Coordinates of C-alpha atoms and ligand atoms in Angstrom, one line a residue:
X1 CA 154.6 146.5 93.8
X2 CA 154.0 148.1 97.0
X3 CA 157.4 149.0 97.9
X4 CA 158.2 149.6 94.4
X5 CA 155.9 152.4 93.9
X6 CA 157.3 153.7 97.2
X7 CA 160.6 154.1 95.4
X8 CA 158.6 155.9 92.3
X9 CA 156.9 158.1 94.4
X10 CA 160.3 159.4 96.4
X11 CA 161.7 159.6 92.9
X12 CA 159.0 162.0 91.6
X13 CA 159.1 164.0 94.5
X14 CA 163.0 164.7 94.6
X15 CA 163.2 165.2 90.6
X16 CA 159.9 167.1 90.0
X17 CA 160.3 169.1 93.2
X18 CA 157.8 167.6 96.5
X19 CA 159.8 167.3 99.1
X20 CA 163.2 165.5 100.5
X21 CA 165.0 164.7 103.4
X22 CA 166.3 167.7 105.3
X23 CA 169.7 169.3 104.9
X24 CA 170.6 166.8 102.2
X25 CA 173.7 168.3 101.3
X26 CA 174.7 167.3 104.5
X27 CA 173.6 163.8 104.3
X28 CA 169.9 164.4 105.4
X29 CA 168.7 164.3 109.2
X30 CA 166.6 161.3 110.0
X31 CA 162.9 162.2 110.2
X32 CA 163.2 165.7 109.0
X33 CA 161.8 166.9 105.5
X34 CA 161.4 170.0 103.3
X35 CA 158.5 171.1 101.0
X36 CA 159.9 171.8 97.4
X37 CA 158.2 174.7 95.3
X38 CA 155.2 171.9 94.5
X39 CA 154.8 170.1 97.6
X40 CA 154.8 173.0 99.3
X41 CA 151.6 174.2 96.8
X42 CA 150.3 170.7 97.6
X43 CA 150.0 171.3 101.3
X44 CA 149.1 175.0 100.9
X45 CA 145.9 173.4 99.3
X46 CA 145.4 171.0 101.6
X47 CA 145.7 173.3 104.8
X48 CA 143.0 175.6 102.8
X49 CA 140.6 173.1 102.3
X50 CA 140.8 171.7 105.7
X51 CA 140.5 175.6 107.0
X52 CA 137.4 176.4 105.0
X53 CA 135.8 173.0 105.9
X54 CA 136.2 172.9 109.2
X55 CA 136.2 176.8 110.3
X56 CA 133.0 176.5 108.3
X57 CA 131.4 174.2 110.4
X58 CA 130.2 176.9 113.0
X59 CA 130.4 180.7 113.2
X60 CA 132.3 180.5 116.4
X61 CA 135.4 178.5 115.5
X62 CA 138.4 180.4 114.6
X63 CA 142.0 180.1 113.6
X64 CA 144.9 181.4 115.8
X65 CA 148.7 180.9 115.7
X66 CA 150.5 180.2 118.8
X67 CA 154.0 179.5 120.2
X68 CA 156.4 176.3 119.3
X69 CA 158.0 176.8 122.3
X70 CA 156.4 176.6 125.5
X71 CA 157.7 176.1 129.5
X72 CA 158.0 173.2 131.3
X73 CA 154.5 174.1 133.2
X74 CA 152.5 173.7 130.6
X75 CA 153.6 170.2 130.0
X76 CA 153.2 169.2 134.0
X77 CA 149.6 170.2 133.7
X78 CA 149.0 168.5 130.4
X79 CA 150.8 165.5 131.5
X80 CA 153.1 165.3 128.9
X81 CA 156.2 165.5 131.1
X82 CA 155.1 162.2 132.4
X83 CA 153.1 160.5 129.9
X84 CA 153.8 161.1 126.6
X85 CA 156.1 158.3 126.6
X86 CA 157.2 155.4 123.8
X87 CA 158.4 152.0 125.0
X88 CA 162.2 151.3 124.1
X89 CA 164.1 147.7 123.8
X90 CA 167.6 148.3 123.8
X91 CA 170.4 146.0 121.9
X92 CA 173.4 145.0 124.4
X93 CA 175.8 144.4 121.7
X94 CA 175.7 147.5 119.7
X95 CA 173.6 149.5 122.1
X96 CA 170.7 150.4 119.7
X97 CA 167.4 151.3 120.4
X98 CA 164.6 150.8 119.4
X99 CA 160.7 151.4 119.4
X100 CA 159.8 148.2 121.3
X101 CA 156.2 147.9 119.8
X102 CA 156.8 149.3 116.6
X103 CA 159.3 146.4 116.1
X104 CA 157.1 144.1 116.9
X105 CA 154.4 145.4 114.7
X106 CA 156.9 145.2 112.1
X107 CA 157.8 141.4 112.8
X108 CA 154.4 140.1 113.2
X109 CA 152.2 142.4 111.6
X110 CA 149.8 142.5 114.8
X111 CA 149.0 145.8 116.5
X112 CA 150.9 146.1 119.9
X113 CA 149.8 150.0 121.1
X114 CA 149.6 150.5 124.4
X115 CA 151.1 147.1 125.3
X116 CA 152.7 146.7 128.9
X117 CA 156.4 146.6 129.0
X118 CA 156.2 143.4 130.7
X119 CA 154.4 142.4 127.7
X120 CA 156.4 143.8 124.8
X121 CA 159.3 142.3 126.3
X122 CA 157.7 138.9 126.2
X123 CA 156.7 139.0 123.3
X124 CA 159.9 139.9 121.7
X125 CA 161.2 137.1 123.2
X126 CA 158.3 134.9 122.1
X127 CA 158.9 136.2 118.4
X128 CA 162.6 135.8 119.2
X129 CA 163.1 139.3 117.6
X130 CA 167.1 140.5 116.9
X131 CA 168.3 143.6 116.7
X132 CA 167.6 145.4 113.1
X133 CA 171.2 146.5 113.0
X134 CA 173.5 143.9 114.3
X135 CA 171.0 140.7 115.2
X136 CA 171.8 140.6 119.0
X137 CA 169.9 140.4 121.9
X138 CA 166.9 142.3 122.6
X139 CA 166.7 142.9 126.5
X140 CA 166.8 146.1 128.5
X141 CA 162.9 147.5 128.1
X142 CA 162.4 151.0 129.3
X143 CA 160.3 154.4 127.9
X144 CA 161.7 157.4 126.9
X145 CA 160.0 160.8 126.8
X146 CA 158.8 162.0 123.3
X147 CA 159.6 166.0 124.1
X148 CA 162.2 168.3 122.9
X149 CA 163.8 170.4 125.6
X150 CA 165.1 173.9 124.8
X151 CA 166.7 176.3 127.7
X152 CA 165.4 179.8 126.9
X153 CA 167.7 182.5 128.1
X154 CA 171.1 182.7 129.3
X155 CA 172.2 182.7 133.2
X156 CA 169.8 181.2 134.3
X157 CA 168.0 179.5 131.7
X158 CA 164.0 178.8 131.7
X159 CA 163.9 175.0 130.7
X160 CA 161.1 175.0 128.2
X161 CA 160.0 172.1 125.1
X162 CA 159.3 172.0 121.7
X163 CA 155.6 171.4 121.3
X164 CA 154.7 167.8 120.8
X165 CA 151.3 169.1 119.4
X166 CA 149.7 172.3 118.9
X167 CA 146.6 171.4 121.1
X168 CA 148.2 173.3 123.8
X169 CA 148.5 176.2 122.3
X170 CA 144.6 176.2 122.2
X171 CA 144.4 175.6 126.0
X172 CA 146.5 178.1 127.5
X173 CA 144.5 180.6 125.2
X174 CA 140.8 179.5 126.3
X175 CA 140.3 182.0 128.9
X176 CA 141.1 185.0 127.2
X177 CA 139.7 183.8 123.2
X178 CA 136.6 183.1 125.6
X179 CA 136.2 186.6 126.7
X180 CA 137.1 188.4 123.3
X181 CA 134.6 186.3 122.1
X182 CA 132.0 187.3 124.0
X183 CA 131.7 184.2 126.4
X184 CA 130.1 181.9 123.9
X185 CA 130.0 177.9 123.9
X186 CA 130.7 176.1 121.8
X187 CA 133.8 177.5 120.9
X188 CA 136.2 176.4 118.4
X189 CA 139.8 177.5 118.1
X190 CA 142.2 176.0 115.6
X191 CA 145.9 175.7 115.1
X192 CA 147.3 174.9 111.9
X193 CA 151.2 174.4 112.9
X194 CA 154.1 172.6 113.3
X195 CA 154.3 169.6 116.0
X196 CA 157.9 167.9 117.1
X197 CA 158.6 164.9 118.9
X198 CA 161.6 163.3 119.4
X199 CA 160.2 159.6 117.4
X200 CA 163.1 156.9 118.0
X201 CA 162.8 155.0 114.8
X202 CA 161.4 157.9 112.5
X203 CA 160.4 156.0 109.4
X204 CA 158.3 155.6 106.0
X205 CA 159.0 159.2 104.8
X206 CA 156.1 161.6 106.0
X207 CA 154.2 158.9 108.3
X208 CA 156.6 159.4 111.4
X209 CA 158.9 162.2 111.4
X210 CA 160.5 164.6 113.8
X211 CA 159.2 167.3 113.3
X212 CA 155.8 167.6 111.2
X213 CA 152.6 169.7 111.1
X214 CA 149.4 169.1 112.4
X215 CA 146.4 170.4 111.6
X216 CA 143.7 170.7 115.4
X217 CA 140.7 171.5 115.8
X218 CA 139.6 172.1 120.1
X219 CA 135.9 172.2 120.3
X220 CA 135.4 173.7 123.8
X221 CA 131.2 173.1 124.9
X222 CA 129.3 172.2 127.7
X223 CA 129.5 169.1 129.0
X224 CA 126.0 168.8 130.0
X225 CA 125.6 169.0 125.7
X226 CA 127.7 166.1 125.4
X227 CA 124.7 164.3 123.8
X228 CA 123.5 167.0 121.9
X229 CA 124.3 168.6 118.5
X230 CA 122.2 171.1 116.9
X231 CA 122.6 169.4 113.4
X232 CA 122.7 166.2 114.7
X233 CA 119.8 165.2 112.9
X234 CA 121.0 166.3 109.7
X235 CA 124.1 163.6 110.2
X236 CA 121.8 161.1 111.3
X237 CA 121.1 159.0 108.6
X238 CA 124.5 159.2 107.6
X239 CA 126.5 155.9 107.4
X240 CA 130.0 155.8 109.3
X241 CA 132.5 153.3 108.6
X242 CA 134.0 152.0 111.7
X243 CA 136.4 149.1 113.0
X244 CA 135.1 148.6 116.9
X245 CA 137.6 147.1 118.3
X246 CA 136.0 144.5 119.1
X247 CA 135.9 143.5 114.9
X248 CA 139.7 143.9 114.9
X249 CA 140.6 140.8 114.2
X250 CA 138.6 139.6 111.5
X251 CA 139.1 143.2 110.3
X252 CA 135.6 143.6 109.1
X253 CA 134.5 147.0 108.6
X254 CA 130.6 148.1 110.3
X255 CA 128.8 150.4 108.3
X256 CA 126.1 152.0 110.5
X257 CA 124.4 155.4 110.5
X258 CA 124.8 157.9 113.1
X259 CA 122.0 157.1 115.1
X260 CA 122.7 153.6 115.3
X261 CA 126.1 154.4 116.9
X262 CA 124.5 156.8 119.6
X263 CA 122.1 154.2 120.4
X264 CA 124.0 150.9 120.0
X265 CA 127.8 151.7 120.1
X266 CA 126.7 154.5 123.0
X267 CA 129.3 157.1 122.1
X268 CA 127.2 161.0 122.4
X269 CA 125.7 162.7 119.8
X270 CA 128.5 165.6 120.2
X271 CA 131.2 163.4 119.0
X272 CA 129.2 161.4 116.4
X273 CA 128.2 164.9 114.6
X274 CA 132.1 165.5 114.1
X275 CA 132.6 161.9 112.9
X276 CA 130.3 162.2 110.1
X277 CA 132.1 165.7 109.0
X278 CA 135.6 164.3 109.8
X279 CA 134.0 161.5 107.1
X280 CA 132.3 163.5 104.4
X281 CA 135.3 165.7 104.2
X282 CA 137.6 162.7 103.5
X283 CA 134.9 161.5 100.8
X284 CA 133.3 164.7 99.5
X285 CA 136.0 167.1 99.5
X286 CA 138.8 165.1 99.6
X287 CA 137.3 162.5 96.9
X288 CA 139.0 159.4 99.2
X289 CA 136.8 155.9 98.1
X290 CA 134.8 154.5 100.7
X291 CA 137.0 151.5 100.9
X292 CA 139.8 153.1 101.7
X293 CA 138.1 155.0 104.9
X294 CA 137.8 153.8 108.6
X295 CA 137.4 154.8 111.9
X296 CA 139.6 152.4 114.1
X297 CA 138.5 152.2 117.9
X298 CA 141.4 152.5 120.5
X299 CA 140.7 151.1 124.1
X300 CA 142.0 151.1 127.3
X301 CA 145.7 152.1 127.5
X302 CA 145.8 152.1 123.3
X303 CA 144.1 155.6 124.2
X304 CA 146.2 158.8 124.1
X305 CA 146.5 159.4 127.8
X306 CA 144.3 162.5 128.1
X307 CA 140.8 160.9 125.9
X308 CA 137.8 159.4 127.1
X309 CA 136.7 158.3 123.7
X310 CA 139.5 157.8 120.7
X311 CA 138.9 156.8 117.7
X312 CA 141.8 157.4 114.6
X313 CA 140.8 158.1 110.9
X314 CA 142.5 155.3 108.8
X315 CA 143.1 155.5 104.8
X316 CA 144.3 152.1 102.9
X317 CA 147.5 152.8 101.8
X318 CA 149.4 150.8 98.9
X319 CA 153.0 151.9 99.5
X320 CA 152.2 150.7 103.6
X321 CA 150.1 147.8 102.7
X322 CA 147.5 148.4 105.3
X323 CA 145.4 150.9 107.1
X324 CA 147.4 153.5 108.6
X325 CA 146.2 156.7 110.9
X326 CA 146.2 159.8 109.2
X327 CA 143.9 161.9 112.0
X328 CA 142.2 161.3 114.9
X329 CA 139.0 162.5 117.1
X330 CA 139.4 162.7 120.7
X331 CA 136.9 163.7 123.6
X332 CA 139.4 165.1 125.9
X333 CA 137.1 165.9 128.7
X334 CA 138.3 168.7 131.1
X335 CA 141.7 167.1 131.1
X336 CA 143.7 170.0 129.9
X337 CA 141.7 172.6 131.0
X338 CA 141.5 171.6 134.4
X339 CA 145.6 170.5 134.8
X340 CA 146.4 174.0 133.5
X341 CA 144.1 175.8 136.5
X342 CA 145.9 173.6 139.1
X343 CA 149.4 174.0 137.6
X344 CA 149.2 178.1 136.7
X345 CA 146.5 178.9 139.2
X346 CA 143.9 180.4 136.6
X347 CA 140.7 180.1 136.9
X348 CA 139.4 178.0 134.0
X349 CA 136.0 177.6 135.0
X350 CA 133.3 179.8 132.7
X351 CA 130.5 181.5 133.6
X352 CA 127.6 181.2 131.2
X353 CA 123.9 182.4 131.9
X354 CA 124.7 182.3 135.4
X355 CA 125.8 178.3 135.3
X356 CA 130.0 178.1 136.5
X357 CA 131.8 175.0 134.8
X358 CA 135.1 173.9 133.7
X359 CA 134.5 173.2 130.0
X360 CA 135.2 169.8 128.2
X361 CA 137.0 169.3 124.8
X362 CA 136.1 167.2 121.8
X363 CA 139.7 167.3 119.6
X364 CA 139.8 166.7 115.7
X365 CA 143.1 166.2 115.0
X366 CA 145.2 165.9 111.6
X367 CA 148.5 164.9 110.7
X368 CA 149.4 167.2 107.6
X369 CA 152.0 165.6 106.4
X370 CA 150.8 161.9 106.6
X371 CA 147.5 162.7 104.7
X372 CA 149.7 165.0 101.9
X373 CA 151.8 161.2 101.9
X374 CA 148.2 159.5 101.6
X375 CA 147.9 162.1 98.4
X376 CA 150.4 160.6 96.9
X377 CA 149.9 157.2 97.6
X378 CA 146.5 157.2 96.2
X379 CA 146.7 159.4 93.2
X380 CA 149.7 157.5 91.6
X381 CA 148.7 155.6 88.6
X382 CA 151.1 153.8 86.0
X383 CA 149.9 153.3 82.2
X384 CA 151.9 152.0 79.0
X385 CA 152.9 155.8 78.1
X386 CA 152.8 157.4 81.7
X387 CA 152.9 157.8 85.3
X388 CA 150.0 160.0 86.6
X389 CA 149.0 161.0 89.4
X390 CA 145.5 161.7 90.1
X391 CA 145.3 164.1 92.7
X392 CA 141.9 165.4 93.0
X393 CA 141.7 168.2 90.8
X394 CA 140.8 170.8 94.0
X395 CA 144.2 169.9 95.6
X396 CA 146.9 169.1 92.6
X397 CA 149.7 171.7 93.0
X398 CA 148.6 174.1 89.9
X399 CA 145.4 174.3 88.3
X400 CA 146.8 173.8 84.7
X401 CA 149.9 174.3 82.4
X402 CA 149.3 176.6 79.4
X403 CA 151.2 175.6 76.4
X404 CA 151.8 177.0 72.8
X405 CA 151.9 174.2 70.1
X406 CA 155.0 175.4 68.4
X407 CA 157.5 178.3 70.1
X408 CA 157.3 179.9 66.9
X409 CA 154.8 182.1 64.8
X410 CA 153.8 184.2 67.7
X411 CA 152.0 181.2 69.3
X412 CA 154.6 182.0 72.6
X413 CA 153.1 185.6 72.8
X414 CA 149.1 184.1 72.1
X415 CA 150.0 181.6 74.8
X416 CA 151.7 184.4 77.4
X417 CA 148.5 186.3 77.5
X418 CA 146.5 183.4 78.0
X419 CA 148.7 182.4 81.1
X420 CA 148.7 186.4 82.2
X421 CA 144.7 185.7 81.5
X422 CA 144.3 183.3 83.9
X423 CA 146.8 184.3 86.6
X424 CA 144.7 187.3 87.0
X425 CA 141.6 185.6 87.1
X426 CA 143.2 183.8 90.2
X427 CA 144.1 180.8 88.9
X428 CA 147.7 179.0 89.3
X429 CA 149.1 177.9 86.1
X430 CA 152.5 177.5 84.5
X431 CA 153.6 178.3 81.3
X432 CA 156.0 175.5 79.1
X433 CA 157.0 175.9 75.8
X434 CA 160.4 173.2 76.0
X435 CA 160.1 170.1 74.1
X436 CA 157.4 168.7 72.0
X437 CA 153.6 168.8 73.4
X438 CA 153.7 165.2 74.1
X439 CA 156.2 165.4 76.2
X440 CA 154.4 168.7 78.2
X441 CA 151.5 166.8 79.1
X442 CA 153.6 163.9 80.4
X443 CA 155.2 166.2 82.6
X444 CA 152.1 167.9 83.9
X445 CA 150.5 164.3 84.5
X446 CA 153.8 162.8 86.4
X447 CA 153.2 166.1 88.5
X448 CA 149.5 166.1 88.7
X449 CA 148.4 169.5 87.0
X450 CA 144.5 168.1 85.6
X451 CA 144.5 170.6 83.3
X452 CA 146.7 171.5 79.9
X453 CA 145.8 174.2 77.9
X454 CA 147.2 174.2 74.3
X455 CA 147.7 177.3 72.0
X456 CA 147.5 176.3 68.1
X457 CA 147.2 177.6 64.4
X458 CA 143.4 177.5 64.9
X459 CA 144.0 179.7 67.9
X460 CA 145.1 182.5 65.7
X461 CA 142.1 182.8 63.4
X462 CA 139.0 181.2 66.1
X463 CA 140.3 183.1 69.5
X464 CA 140.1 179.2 70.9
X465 CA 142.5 176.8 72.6
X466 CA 142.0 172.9 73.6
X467 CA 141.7 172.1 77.3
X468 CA 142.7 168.3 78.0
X469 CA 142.0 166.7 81.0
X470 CA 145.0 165.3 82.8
X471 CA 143.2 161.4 83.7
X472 CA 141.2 160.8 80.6
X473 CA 143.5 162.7 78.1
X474 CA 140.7 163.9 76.4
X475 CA 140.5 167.3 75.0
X476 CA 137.3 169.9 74.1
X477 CA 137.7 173.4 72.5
X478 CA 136.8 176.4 74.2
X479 CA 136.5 179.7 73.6
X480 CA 139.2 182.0 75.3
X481 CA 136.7 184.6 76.5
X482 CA 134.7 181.1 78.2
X483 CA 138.3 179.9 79.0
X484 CA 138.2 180.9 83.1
X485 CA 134.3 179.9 83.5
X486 CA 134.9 176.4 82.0
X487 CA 137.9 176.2 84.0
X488 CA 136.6 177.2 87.1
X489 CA 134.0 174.6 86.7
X490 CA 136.2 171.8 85.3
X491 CA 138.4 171.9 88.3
X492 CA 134.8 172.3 90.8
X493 CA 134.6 168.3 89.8
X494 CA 132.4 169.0 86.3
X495 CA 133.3 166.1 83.3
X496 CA 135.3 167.7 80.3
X497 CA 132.7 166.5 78.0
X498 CA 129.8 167.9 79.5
X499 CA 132.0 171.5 79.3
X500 CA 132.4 170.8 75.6
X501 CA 132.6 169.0 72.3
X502 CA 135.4 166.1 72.8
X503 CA 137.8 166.7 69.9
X504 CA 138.2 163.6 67.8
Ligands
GAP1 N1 146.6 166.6 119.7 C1 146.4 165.2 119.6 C2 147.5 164.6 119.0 O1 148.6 165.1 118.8 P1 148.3 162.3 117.9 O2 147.5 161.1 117.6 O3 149.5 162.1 118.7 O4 147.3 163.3 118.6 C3 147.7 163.5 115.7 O5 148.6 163.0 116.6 C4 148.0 163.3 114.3 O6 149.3 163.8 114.0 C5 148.1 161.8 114.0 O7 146.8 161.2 113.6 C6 149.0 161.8 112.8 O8 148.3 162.1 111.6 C7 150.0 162.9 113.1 N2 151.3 162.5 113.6 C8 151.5 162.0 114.8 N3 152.8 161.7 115.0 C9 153.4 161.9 113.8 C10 154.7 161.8 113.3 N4 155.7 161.4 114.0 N5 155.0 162.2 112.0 C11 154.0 162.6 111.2 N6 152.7 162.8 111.6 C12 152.4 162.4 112.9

């Protein structure tokens, strides 16, 4: 099943217009992908949720936009140029490479991040893993580095790189957005934007690709407040749903409140606040179940090179048959901060009330494209009649289709000023009047529209239309005049029968 609602996934997406492989007419290019008209909606949704949620967690976080390109200097002091590395096995019959312990992953199904070469290679040879492509021998182990290099200019070119995240945008920004903003701590600054990294086996459709977009969150504080958080009592009750890794192998999930993990699991207070909103936006806004949640725990060289404390956000996946990453939350220290003042020779420390420091960064980090993928995976549903998919009704591409029964006996015009109804009360609808109505709701399920909005006979004479709900196919009457208030609320999360009278 697994694999096989892969397949009916990718087919929704290319037919009713998601996304696809890059310059298909070409052939495609391996880990690239466009946004069709709906997954581009999708992700506009998703990107505007995450902005409201997370700007919204303090008054002095704010969005900015910065540059994809950026020199080499910038990637010296963040240590990208020398770390931000993969492990490669090469084939020496056909020359392949590949990603050493991604393969092995593959083969054996055991995690092998941040594995030594020395290890990866004997393990390959332990697992007496082949070449994917031609089944020779595995042998020459080596890294690569991740980065894109551009040469800006002509003459003499300035050799410059693709950002492999948009975190650095955020740092080479500090000083000034720190002044403007009148030298207050802490302060957020977020970049929702496009990341690129040169993956060697780009695979499973939006999970790895080549280029992508991220959406980051750098909180910059104190790091005397490390163990402090102004709300941190209103978190901590809250249960998180971790994966130490220590518990790794029997895989058995810890569900412990806030406080316990400050006290017990001794990571600060600071962090631990952003875990429990990184969590309650998966569940409360997002609408993920609990059992599909975890944090997962990376130690030691598993760590991103630049965090003290990392822990990933997981979600279940069907189509991958496990737990995959879809975000991450990262104390970062001074790292950045502090390689930038040594490379470019700017001060980075702050003055504030007097006390002089080099601020710290605690980094919530989002892979757009992988949770947009998680979207899919979870909403799609199969039943005698349909496929459905459930996205929650807050982040399905279009609010609702409005349809006239019959295109006939000026139910198309009744139905046109409906749709021009709604559209100016802000909502994003669509207007269908090809093919029976049966087949019109099947088409807005397969796409995930949770609402359908029928114009009928009775429509003429009442001023009323029926409003089904996409997952329980249930309809109520409602007034046209009520029409935008019910909606409004029926897509806030509210049951359709407790908006109405269910029609028999
Ligand atoms: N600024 C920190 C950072 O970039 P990361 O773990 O390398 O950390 C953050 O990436 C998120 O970006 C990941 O959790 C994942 O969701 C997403 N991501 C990373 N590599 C990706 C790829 N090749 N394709 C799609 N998404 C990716």
């Amino acid at each position: 099943m697994p694999e096989d609602k892969l397949k009916k996934i990718l087919n929704i997406a290319k037919r009713r217009g998601f996304f696809w492989q890059s310059s298909l007419i070409y052939g495609g290019l391996s880990g690239f992908y466009d946004y069709a008209h709906l997954g581009m909606s999708l992700k506009r949704r998703w990107e505007g949720l995450w902005r409201r949620y997370f700007l919204g967690l303090d008054d002095n976080f704010h969005e900015i936009q910065t540059s994809y390109i950026m020199p080499e200097q910038v990637f010296r002091a963040s240590g990208h140029l020398e770390s931000f590395i993969d492990p490669v096995i090469k084939c020496k019959k056909c020359l392949n490479v590949e990603r050493a312990d991604q393969l092995l992953e593959e083969k054996t199904g055991y995690s092998f991040e941040g594995a030594s070469l020395e290890r990866l290679l004997e393990m390959i040879k332990k697992y007496n893993i082949t070449c994917p492509k031609c089944g020779g021998k595995l042998e020459e182990i080596g890294v690569i580095n991740m980065m894109f290099p551009v040469d800006v200019g002509v003459g003499k070119p300035v050799r410059a790189y693709l950002t492999p995240e948009t975190a650095q945008g955020a740092y080479v920004n500090f000083k000034y957005e720190f002044e403007a903003l009148r030298r207050r701590l802490p302060l957020g600054l977020a970049i929702i934007g496009r990341a690129f990294r040169n993956e060697i086996s780009p695979r499973n459709v939006l999970m790895r690709m080549r280029e992508f977009t991220q959406a980051e969150l750098q909180i910059f504080f104190d790091p005397d407040d490390i163990d402090k958080h102004p709300d941190f009592d209103k978190v901590k009750g809250y249960k998180l749903r971790l994966l130490p890794a220590k518990a790794r192998k029997s895989g058995e999930i810890t569900v412990v409140s806030c406080d316990y993990v400050v006290k017990k699991l001794g990571l600060p207070r600071f962090y631990v606040y952003y875990m429990a909103k990184i969590q309650q936006f998966y569940l409360d806004v997002v609408k993920i179940k609990p059992e599909r949640f975890r944090f997962r725990e990376l130690v030691g060289d598993e760590k991103a090179f630049y965090n003290k404390y990392h822990w990933d956000i997981e979600l279940y996946l069907d189509c991958m048959k496990g737990f995959k990453e879809v975000a991450g939350i990262h104390y970062r220290t001074d790292h950045d901060l502090s390689g930038h003042q040594k490379i470019s020779e700017e001060s980075m420390t702050v003055d504030v009330n007097g006390k002089k420091f080099i601020p710290h960064v605690v980094e919530l980090s989002f892979g757009v494209d992988r949770n947009i993928f998680a979207l899919f995976d979870i909403a799609y549903d199969e039943e005698e009649e349909r496929s459905v998919l459930r996205f929650p009704r807050i982040i399905s591409p279009l609010d609702a289709g409005v349809f006239p029964l019959v295109s006939r006996d000026g139910l198309p015009e009744k139905a046109r000023s409906v749709y021009n109804m709604l559209k100016e009360h802000g909502f994003d609808v669509f207007y269908d009047e090809s093919g029976s109505i049966g087949r019109r709701y099947r088409r807005i399920d397969e796409i995930g529209i949770p609402a359908g909005i029928t114009i009928d006979y009775d429509t003429l004479k009442k001023d009323d239309v029926t409003l089904r709900d996409r997952d329980t196919m249930n309809q109520i009457r409602v007034k046209i005049s009520d029409l935008p208030q019910i909606l409004k609320r029926f897509l806030e999360g509210e049951k359709l029968d407790s908006l109405g009278k269910p029609i028999k």
